[in-house]
Tab-separated table of C-alpha atoms in Angstrom:
chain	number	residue	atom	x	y	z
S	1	UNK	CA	58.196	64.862	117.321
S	2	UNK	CA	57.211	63.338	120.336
S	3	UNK	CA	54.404	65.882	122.008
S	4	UNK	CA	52.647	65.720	118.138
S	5	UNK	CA	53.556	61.960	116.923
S	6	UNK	CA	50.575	59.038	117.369
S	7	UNK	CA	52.150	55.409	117.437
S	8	UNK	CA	50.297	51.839	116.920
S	9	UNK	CA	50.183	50.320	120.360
S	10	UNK	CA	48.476	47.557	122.324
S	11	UNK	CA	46.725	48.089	125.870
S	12	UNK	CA	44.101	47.024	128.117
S	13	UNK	CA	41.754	49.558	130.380
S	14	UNK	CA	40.682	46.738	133.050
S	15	UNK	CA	41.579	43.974	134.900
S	16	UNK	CA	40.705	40.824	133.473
S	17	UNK	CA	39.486	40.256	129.421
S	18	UNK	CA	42.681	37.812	128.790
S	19	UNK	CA	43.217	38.023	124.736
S	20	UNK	CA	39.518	39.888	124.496
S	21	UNK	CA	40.696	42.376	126.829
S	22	UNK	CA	43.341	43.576	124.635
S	23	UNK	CA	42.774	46.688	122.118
S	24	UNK	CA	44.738	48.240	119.418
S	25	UNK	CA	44.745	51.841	119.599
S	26	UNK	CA	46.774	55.010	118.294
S	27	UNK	CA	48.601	56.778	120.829
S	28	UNK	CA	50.811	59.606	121.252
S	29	UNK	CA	54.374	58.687	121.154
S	30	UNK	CA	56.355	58.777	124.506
S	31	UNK	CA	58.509	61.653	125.708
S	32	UNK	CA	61.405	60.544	127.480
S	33	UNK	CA	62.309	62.011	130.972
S	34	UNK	CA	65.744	63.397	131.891
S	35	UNK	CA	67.180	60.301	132.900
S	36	UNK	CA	65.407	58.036	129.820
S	37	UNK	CA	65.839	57.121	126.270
S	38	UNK	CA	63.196	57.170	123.357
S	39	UNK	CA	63.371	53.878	121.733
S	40	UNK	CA	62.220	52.489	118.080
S	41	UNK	CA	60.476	49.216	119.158
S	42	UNK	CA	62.151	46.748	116.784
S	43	UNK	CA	61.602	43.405	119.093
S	44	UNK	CA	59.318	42.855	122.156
S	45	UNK	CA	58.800	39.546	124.148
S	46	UNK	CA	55.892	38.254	126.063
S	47	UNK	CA	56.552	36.807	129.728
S	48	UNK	CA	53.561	35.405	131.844
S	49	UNK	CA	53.554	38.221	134.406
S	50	UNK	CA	52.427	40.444	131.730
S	51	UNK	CA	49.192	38.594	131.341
S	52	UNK	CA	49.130	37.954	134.992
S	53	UNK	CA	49.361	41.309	135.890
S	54	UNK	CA	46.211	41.953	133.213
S	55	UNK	CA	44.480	38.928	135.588
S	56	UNK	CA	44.964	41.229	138.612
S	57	UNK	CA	47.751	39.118	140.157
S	58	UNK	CA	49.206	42.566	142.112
S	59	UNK	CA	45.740	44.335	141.940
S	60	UNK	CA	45.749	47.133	142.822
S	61	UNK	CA	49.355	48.063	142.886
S	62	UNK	CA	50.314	47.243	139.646
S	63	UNK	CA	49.054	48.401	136.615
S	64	UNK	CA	49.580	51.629	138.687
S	65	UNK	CA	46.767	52.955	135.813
S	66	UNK	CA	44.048	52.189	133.410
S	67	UNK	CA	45.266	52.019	130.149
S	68	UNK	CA	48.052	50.098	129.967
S	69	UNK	CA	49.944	49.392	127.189
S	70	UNK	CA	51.905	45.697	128.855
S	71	UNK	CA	56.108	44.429	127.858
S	72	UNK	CA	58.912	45.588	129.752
S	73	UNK	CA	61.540	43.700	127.590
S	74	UNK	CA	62.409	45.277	124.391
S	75	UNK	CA	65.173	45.982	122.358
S	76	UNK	CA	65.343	48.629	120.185
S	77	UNK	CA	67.415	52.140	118.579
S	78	UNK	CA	67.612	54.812	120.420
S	79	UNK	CA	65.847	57.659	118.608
S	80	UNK	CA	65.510	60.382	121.472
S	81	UNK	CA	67.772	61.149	124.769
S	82	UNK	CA	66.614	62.938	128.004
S	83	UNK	CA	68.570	65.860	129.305
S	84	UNK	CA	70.729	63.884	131.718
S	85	UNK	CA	71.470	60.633	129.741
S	86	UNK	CA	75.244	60.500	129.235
S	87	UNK	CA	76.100	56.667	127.956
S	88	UNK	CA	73.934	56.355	124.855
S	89	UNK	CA	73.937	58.302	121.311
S	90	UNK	CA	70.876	58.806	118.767
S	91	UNK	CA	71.064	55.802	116.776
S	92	UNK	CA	72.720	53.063	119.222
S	93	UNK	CA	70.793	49.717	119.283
S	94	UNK	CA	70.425	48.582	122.492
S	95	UNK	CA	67.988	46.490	124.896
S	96	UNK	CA	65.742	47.494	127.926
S	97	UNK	CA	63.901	46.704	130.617
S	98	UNK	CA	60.729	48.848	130.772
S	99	UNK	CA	57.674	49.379	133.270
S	100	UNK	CA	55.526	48.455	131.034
S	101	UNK	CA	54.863	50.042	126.935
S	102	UNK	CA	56.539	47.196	125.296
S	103	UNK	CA	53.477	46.500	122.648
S	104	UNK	CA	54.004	49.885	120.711
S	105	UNK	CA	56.067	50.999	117.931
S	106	UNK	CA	57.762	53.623	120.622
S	107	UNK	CA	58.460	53.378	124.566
S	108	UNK	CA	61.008	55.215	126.648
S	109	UNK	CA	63.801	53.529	129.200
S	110	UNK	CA	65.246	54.372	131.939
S	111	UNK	CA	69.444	55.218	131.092
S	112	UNK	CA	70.494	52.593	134.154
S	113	UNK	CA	68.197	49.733	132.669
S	114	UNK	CA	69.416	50.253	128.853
S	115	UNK	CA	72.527	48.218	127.472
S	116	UNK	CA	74.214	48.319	124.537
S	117	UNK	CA	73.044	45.612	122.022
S	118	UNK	CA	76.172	44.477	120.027
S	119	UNK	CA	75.641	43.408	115.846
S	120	UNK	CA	75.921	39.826	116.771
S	121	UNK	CA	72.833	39.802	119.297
S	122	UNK	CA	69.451	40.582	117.220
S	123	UNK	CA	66.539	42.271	118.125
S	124	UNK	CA	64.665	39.212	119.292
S	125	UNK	CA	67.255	37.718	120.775
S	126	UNK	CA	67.985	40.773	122.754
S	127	UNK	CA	64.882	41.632	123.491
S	128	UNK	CA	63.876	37.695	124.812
S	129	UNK	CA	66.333	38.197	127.564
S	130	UNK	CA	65.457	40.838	130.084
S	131	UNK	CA	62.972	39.547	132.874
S	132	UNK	CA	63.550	35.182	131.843
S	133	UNK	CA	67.432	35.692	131.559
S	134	UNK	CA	68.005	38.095	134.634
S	135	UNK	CA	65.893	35.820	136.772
S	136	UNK	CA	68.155	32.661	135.637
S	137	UNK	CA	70.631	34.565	136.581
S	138	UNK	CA	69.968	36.271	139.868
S	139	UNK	CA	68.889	32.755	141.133
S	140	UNK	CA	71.695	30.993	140.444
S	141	UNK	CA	74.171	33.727	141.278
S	142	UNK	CA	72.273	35.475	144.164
S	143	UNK	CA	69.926	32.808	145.516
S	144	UNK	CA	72.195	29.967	145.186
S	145	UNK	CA	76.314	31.391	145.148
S	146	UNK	CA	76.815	29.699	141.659
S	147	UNK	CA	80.280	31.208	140.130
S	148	UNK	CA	79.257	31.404	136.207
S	149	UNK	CA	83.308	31.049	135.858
S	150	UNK	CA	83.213	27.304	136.656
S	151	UNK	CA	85.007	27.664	140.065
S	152	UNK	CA	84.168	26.717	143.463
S	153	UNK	CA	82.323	23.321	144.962
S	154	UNK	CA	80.360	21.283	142.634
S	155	UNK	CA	76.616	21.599	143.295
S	156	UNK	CA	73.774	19.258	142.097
S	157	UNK	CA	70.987	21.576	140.495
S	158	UNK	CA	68.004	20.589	139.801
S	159	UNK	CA	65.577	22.774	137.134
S	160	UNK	CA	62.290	22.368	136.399
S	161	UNK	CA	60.087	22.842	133.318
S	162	UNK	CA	63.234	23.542	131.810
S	163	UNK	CA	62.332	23.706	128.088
S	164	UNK	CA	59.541	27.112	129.316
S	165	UNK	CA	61.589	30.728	128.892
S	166	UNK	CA	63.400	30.772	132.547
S	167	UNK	CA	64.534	27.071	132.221
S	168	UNK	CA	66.311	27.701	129.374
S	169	UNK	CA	68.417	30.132	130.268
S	170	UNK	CA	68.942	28.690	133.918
S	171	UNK	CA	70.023	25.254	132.140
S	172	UNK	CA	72.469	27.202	130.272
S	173	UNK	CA	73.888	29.599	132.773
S	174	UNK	CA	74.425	26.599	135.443
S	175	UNK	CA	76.705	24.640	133.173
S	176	UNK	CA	79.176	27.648	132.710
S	177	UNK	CA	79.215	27.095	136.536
S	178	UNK	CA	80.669	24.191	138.449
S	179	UNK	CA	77.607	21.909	138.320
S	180	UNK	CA	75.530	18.904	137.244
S	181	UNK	CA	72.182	19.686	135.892
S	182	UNK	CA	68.969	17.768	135.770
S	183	UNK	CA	66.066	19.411	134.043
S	184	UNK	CA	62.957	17.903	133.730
S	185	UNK	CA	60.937	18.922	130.760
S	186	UNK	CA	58.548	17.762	128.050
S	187	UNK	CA	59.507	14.748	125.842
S	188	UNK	CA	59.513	16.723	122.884
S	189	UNK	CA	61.953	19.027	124.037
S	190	UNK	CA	64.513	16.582	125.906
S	191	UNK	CA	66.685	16.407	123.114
S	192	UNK	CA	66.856	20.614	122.991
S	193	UNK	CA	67.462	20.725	126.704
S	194	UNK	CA	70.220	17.979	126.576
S	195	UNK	CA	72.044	20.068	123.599
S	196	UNK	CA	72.264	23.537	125.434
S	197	UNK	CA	74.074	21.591	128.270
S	198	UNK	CA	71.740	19.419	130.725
S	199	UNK	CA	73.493	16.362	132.155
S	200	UNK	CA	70.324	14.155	133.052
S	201	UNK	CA	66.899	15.410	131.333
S	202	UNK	CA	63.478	13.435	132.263
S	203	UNK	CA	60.400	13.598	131.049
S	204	UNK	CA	57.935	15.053	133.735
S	205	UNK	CA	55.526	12.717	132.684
S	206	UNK	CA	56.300	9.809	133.823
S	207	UNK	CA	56.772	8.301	137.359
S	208	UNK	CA	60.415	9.550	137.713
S	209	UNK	CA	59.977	12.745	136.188
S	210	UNK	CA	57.464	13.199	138.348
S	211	UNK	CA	58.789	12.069	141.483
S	212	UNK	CA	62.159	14.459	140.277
S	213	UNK	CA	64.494	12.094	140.897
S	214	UNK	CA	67.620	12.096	139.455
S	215	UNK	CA	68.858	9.224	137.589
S	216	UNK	CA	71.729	8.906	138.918
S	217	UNK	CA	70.606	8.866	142.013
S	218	UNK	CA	72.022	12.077	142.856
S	219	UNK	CA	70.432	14.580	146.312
S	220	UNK	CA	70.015	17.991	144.767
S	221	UNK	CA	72.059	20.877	146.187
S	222	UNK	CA	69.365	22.900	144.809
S	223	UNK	CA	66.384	23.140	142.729
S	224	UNK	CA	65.293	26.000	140.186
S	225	UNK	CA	61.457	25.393	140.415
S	226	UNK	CA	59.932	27.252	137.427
S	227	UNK	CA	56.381	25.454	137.759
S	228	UNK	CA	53.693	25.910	140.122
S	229	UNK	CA	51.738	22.663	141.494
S	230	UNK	CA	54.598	20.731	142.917
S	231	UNK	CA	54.466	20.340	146.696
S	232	UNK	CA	57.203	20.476	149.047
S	233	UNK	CA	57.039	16.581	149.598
S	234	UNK	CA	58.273	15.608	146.587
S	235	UNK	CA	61.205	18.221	146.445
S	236	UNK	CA	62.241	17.296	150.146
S	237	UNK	CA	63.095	13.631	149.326
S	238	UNK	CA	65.623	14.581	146.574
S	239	UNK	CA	67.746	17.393	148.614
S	240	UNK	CA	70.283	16.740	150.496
S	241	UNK	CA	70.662	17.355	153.746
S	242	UNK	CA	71.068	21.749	153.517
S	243	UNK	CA	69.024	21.598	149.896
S	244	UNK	CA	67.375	24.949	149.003
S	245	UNK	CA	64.179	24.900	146.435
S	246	UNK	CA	64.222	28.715	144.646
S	247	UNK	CA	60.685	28.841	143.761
S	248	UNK	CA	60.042	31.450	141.116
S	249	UNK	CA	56.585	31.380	141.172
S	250	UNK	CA	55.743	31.481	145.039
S	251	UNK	CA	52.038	31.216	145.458
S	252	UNK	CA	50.300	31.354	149.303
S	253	UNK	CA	51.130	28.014	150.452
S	254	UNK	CA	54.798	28.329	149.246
S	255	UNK	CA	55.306	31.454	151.423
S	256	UNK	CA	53.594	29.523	154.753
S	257	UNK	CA	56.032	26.434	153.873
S	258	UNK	CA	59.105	29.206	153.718
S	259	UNK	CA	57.457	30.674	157.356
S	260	UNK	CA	57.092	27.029	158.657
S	261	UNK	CA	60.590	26.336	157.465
S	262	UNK	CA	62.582	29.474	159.100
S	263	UNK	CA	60.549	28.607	162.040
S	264	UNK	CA	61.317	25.116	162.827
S	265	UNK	CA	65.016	26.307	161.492
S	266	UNK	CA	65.256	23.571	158.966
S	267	UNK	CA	68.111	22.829	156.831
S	268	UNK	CA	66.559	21.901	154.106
S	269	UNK	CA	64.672	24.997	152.840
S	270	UNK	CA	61.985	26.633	150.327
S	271	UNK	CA	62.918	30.356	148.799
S	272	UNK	CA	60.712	32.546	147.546
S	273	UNK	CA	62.460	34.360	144.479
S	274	UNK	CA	61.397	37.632	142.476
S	275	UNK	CA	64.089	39.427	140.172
S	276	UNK	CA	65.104	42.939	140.703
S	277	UNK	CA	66.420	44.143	137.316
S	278	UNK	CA	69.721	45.340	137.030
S	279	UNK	CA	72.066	46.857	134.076
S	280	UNK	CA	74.870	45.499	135.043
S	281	UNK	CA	73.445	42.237	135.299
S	282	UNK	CA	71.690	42.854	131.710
S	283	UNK	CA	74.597	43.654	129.906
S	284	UNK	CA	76.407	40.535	131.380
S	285	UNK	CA	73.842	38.483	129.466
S	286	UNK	CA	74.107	40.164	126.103
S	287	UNK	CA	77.477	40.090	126.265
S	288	UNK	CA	77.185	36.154	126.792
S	289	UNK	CA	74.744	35.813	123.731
S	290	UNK	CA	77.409	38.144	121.872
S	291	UNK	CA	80.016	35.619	122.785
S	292	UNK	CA	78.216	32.490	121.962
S	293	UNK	CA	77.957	31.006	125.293
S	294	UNK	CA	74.262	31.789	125.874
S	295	UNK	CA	71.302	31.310	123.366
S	296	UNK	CA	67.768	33.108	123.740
S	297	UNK	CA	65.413	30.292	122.424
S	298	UNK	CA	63.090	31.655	120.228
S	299	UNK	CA	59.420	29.806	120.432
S	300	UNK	CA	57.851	32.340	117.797
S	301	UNK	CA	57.545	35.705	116.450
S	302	UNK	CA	53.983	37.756	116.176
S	303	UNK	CA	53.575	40.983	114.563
S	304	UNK	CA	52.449	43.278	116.623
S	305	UNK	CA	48.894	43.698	114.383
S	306	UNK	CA	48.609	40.224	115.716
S	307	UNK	CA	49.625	40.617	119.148
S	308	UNK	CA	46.641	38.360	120.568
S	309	UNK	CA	48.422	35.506	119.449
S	310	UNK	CA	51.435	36.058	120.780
S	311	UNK	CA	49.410	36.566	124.067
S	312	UNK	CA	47.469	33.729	123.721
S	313	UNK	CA	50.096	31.468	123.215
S	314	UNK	CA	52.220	32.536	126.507
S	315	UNK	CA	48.701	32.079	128.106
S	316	UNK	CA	48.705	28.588	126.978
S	317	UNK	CA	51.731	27.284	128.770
S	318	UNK	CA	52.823	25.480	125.379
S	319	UNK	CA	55.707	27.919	124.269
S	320	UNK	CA	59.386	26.361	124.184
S	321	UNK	CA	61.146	29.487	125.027
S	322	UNK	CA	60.807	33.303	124.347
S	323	UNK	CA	57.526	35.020	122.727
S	324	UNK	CA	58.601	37.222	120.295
S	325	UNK	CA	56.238	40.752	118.995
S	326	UNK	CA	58.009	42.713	116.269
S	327	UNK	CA	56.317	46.393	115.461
């Protein structure tokens, strides 16, 4: 099937074009490797590296070629198996983390970066998880030693543009830890925030919001910075005195403040942060949203005939959690 099947997919064959750039084509289906799986597309989400990598943000390492059908998170049924894959069946739903092929009606997955997708988790909710969720996750666990069983010291976390895909989940994941969370956010969205487990939400509009400080008065252990354009004077004020900022969108200036900081070997310091997918980490997640105790935030589902809006809207900034594309 594979070598003779053509699919419906999305791509782009430059840098650069933003929505205009993007073309619908028919393609041959996928065949998967020894160590992949052949999946049936049912969900796909958006995240803003995929459009940034279309702007030329890791030109020219990444696309590593022209065209380029963009998504890495997907979830899916397995409809084909390489030679070597030995945990998954013909017919087991699961969700992925790709390198790229997400907008199609097929991709293939590597075996060690597929989980099983239980009944209770659906294809957009699986599928909204991979690259928001497992960075959530590896910078509260990783970057910052939060225990996601509630034990150990209590640590003030602060998380910023909490309401966007990352925030959500982060907002989430901290409170099954030992912490207090303040998210700032949007004032439509406060109310959201508060329910899925913030202590203190403010608006990041006005003075306070912007100034992040907590109302309570609270120094931040650590802050979850999920925005670009904040500077490293008005983070330093609200940390206490061995405060960490995990910035997951470190541009040039925030890697010379992380330099300057190591350098002058100052407690209070700025991280750089970029997740490293991982299938153990993955299935940890879905088994969370199978259990109840995590939610993927849906913002809106696209068909994939209308994929340009779905791109268009993550381009935007605007979304309140994931960017769905169903085949």
């Amino acid at each position: 099937m594979a070598g003779k099947a053509v699919m419906h997919a999305v791509q782009y064959d430059s840098y650069g074009g933003g929505v205009a750039g993007l073309k619908h084509v028919e393609v041959p289906v996928p065949t998967a490797n020894k160590d992949e799986v052949l999946l049936k597309v049912e969900a796909a989400s958006i995240n803003p590296i995929d459009w940034k990598l279309q702007k030329g943000i890791l030109r020219p390492f990444l696309p590593r070629k022209f065209p380029f059908i963009p998504a890495s998170d997907v979830a899916g049924e397995i409809i084909g198996l390489g030679s070597e894959v030995k945990n998954f069946k013909v017919g087991d739903k699961v969700v992925a983390v790709l390198s790229g092929g997400g907008l199609a009606e097929f991709a293939v997955a590597k075996e060690s970066l597929t989980v099983a997708r239980p009944q209770e988790v659906s294809a957009a909710e699986g599928a909204g998880i991979p690259c928001a969720g497992l960075s959530a996750h590896q910078a509260l666990t990783q970057s910052l030693g939060v225990k996601l069983d509630g034990s150990g010291q209590q640590k003030n976390i602060l998380i910023t543009a909490a309401s966007g895909a990352v925030g959500l989940y982060a907002v989430q994941l901290a409170k099954l830890g030992n912490t207090h969370v303040t998210a700032t956010c949007g004032a439509r969205n406060i109310e959201l925030v508060r329910s899925l487990g913030a202590d203190e939400v403010l608006d990041y509009k006005t003075p306070d919001g912007a100034a992040l400080k907590s109302p309570s008065g609270r120094k931040y252990d650590a802050v979850i910075n999920c925005v670009t354009g904040i500077p490293w004077s008005t983070f330093e004020p609200n940390l206490g005195t061995t405060g960490k900022v995990i910035d997951l969108n470190p541009s040039p200036s925030v890697l010379l403040t992380f330099a300057w900081k190591k350098l002058t070997f100052s407690k209070k310091q700025l991280v750089p942060f970029s997740v490293s997918p991982k299938g153990e980490n993955l299935d940890f997640l879905v088994k969370l949203v199978k259990e109840g105790k995590l939610k993927t935030v849906i913002d809106s589902k696209h068909s994939l005939s209308k994929a340009e809006d779905a791109w268009a809207k993550s381009i935007s900034g605007s979304a309140t959690g994931k960017i769905i594309v169903e085949p």
